[in-house]
Amino acid sequence: KAGVTQTPRYLIKTRGQQVTLSCSPISGHRSVSWYQQTPGQGLQFLFEYFSETQRNKGNFPGRFSGRQFSNSRSEMNVSTLELGDSALYLCASSPLTGNLETQYFGPGTRLLVL
Amino acid sequence: DAKTTQPPSMDCAEGRAANLPCNHSTISGNEYVYWYRQIHSQGPQYIIHGLKNNETNEMASLIITEDRKSSTLILPHATLRDTAVYYCIVRVVFYGGSQGNLIFGKGTKLSVKP
């Protein structure tokens, strides 16, 4: 079974731009969660989608948004990019909502904001 | 929301047991303790979780104190491949059964040395 895939793997943007990241979960998984990882803050939960509905949301500003499609693929969008948005963005999929023990992570998208 | 504190780094000799502590003094009765690890440049990997009883699986053991305010992850025979950042996570459950937010600490960087 193929793992979680994320595209693109690397991205460079400038302040004020917006960006869309994509995540394809493991086949059959309906839950997709997004995380931001930075050296200063560690790993922080952004949001979780299950069956096209946002189930949980972390403490991030409204510039961070996401959606999930009927095939469980998910996208994350960040508008009006700031320098502090430079981070590794990780996507994780699971068969069930909020099920951490069966949550598999993708390799991440490394975003650099200049 | 409960939060966790972990030492930023630890060393362990190869073949010896690695004991990684975590404090979660504000944990509430229905919150589980989860452990994940992240090997450099890879996504986090689930290790083990528990509520109040000690748990063991093929990867590790989890010891939770009786008051549940702290826990210890034990890798019984650490190898060089166990070098990673280890995250202790307390899972928040909101009323109504939804999975709630996932709060990660900054983790402990474990270095296993030959």
mmCIF file of C-alpha atoms in Angstrom, chain A residues 9-105:
data_model
loop_
_atom_site.group_PDB
_atom_site.id
_atom_site.type_symbol
_atom_site.label_atom_id
_atom_site.label_comp_id
_atom_site.label_asym_id
_atom_site.label_seq_id
_atom_site.Cartn_x
_atom_site.Cartn_y
_atom_site.Cartn_z
ATOM 1 C CA ARG A 9 8.200 18.664 -1.251
ATOM 2 C CA TYR A 10 9.886 22.052 -1.267
ATOM 3 C CA LEU A 11 8.520 25.513 -1.889
ATOM 4 C CA ILE A 12 9.871 29.051 -1.806
ATOM 5 C CA LYS A 13 7.471 31.978 -1.577
ATOM 6 C CA THR A 14 7.675 35.659 -0.702
ATOM 7 C CA ARG A 15 5.809 37.564 1.982
ATOM 8 C CA GLY A 16 2.229 38.385 1.086
ATOM 9 C CA GLN A 17 1.827 35.527 -1.352
ATOM 10 C CA GLN A 18 -0.439 32.581 -0.787
ATOM 11 C CA VAL A 19 0.367 28.893 -1.037
ATOM 12 C CA THR A 20 -1.553 25.647 -1.441
ATOM 13 C CA LEU A 21 -0.141 22.340 -0.251
ATOM 14 C CA SER A 22 -1.556 18.959 -1.184
ATOM 15 C CA CYS A 23 -1.805 15.675 0.682
ATOM 16 C CA SER A 24 -2.926 12.289 -0.614
ATOM 17 C CA PRO A 25 -3.727 9.878 2.228
ATOM 18 C CA ILE A 26 -3.210 6.171 2.307
ATOM 19 C CA SER A 27 -5.902 4.402 0.309
ATOM 20 C CA GLY A 28 -8.937 3.788 2.502
ATOM 21 C CA HIS A 29 -8.004 6.417 5.083
ATOM 22 C CA ARG A 30 -10.669 9.068 5.575
ATOM 23 C CA SER A 31 -8.985 11.270 8.164
ATOM 24 C CA VAL A 32 -6.317 13.777 7.212
ATOM 25 C CA SER A 33 -4.555 15.975 9.748
ATOM 26 C CA TRP A 34 -2.139 18.814 9.133
ATOM 27 C CA TYR A 35 0.753 19.907 11.356
ATOM 28 C CA GLN A 36 3.302 22.689 11.302
ATOM 29 C CA GLN A 37 6.801 21.988 12.539
ATOM 30 C CA THR A 38 9.342 24.705 13.331
ATOM 31 C CA PRO A 39 12.570 24.587 15.360
ATOM 32 C CA GLY A 40 11.196 27.078 17.862
ATOM 33 C CA GLN A 41 7.683 25.757 18.409
ATOM 34 C CA GLY A 42 8.103 22.095 17.644
ATOM 35 C CA LEU A 43 5.223 20.156 16.139
ATOM 36 C CA GLN A 44 1.860 21.948 16.260
ATOM 37 C CA PHE A 45 -1.526 20.682 15.170
ATOM 38 C CA LEU A 46 -3.291 22.751 12.523
ATOM 39 C CA PHE A 47 -6.523 20.927 11.734
ATOM 40 C CA GLU A 48 -8.104 17.587 10.948
ATOM 41 C CA TYR A 49 -10.544 16.665 8.218
ATOM 42 C CA PHE A 50 -12.734 13.599 8.130
ATOM 43 C CA SER A 51 -15.227 12.824 5.390
ATOM 44 C CA GLU A 52 -14.816 16.309 3.931
ATOM 45 C CA THR A 53 -15.630 18.007 7.253
ATOM 46 C CA GLN A 54 -13.228 19.829 9.527
ATOM 47 C CA ARG A 55 -13.377 17.948 12.828
ATOM 48 C CA ASN A 56 -10.716 19.697 14.894
ATOM 49 C CA LYS A 57 -8.733 22.894 14.665
ATOM 50 C CA GLY A 58 -5.599 24.102 16.398
ATOM 51 C CA ASN A 59 -4.738 27.623 17.487
ATOM 52 C CA PHE A 60 -3.692 29.129 14.196
ATOM 53 C CA PRO A 61 -4.948 32.330 12.568
ATOM 54 C CA GLY A 62 -7.605 32.312 9.883
ATOM 55 C CA ARG A 63 -4.920 32.686 7.206
ATOM 56 C CA PHE A 64 -4.513 28.931 7.542
ATOM 57 C CA SER A 65 -7.332 26.971 5.978
ATOM 58 C CA GLY A 66 -7.910 23.598 4.474
ATOM 59 C CA ARG A 67 -10.351 21.354 2.760
ATOM 60 C CA GLN A 68 -10.871 17.728 1.942
ATOM 61 C CA PHE A 69 -12.256 16.247 -1.228
ATOM 62 C CA SER A 70 -14.563 13.295 -1.703
ATOM 63 C CA ASN A 71 -11.576 11.052 -2.491
ATOM 64 C CA SER A 72 -10.073 12.055 0.916
ATOM 65 C CA ARG A 73 -7.281 14.072 -0.652
ATOM 66 C CA SER A 74 -6.704 17.270 1.259
ATOM 67 C CA GLU A 75 -5.297 20.685 0.566
ATOM 68 C CA MET A 76 -4.016 23.290 2.957
ATOM 69 C CA ASN A 77 -3.900 26.962 2.057
ATOM 70 C CA VAL A 78 -1.975 29.765 3.702
ATOM 71 C CA SER A 79 -2.823 33.284 2.588
ATOM 72 C CA THR A 80 -0.787 36.457 3.059
ATOM 73 C CA LEU A 81 2.360 34.571 3.926
ATOM 74 C CA GLU A 82 4.592 35.834 6.737
ATOM 75 C CA LEU A 83 8.239 35.054 7.396
ATOM 76 C CA GLY A 84 7.178 33.057 10.448
ATOM 77 C CA ASP A 85 5.221 30.674 8.256
ATOM 78 C CA SER A 86 8.486 29.113 7.106
ATOM 79 C CA ALA A 87 8.204 25.560 8.376
ATOM 80 C CA LEU A 88 7.844 21.903 7.574
ATOM 81 C CA TYR A 89 4.170 21.138 6.984
ATOM 82 C CA LEU A 90 3.267 17.552 7.720
ATOM 83 C CA CYS A 91 0.156 15.689 6.713
ATOM 84 C CA ALA A 92 -1.020 12.516 8.427
ATOM 85 C CA SER A 93 -3.776 10.108 7.504
ATOM 86 C CA SER A 94 -5.760 7.654 9.557
ATOM 87 C CA PRO A 95 -8.687 5.324 8.904
ATOM 88 C CA LEU A 96 -10.664 6.963 11.712
ATOM 89 C CA THR A 97 -10.971 10.471 13.017
ATOM 90 C CA GLY A 98 -8.542 11.402 15.774
ATOM 91 C CA ASN A 99 -6.992 7.952 15.882
ATOM 92 C CA LEU A 100 -3.367 8.670 16.719
ATOM 93 C CA GLU A 101 -2.158 5.087 16.933
ATOM 94 C CA THR A 102 -3.045 4.416 13.319
ATOM 95 C CA GLN A 103 -1.933 7.803 12.056
ATOM 96 C CA TYR A 104 0.706 7.696 9.346
ATOM 97 C CA PHE A 105 2.706 10.769 8.411
#
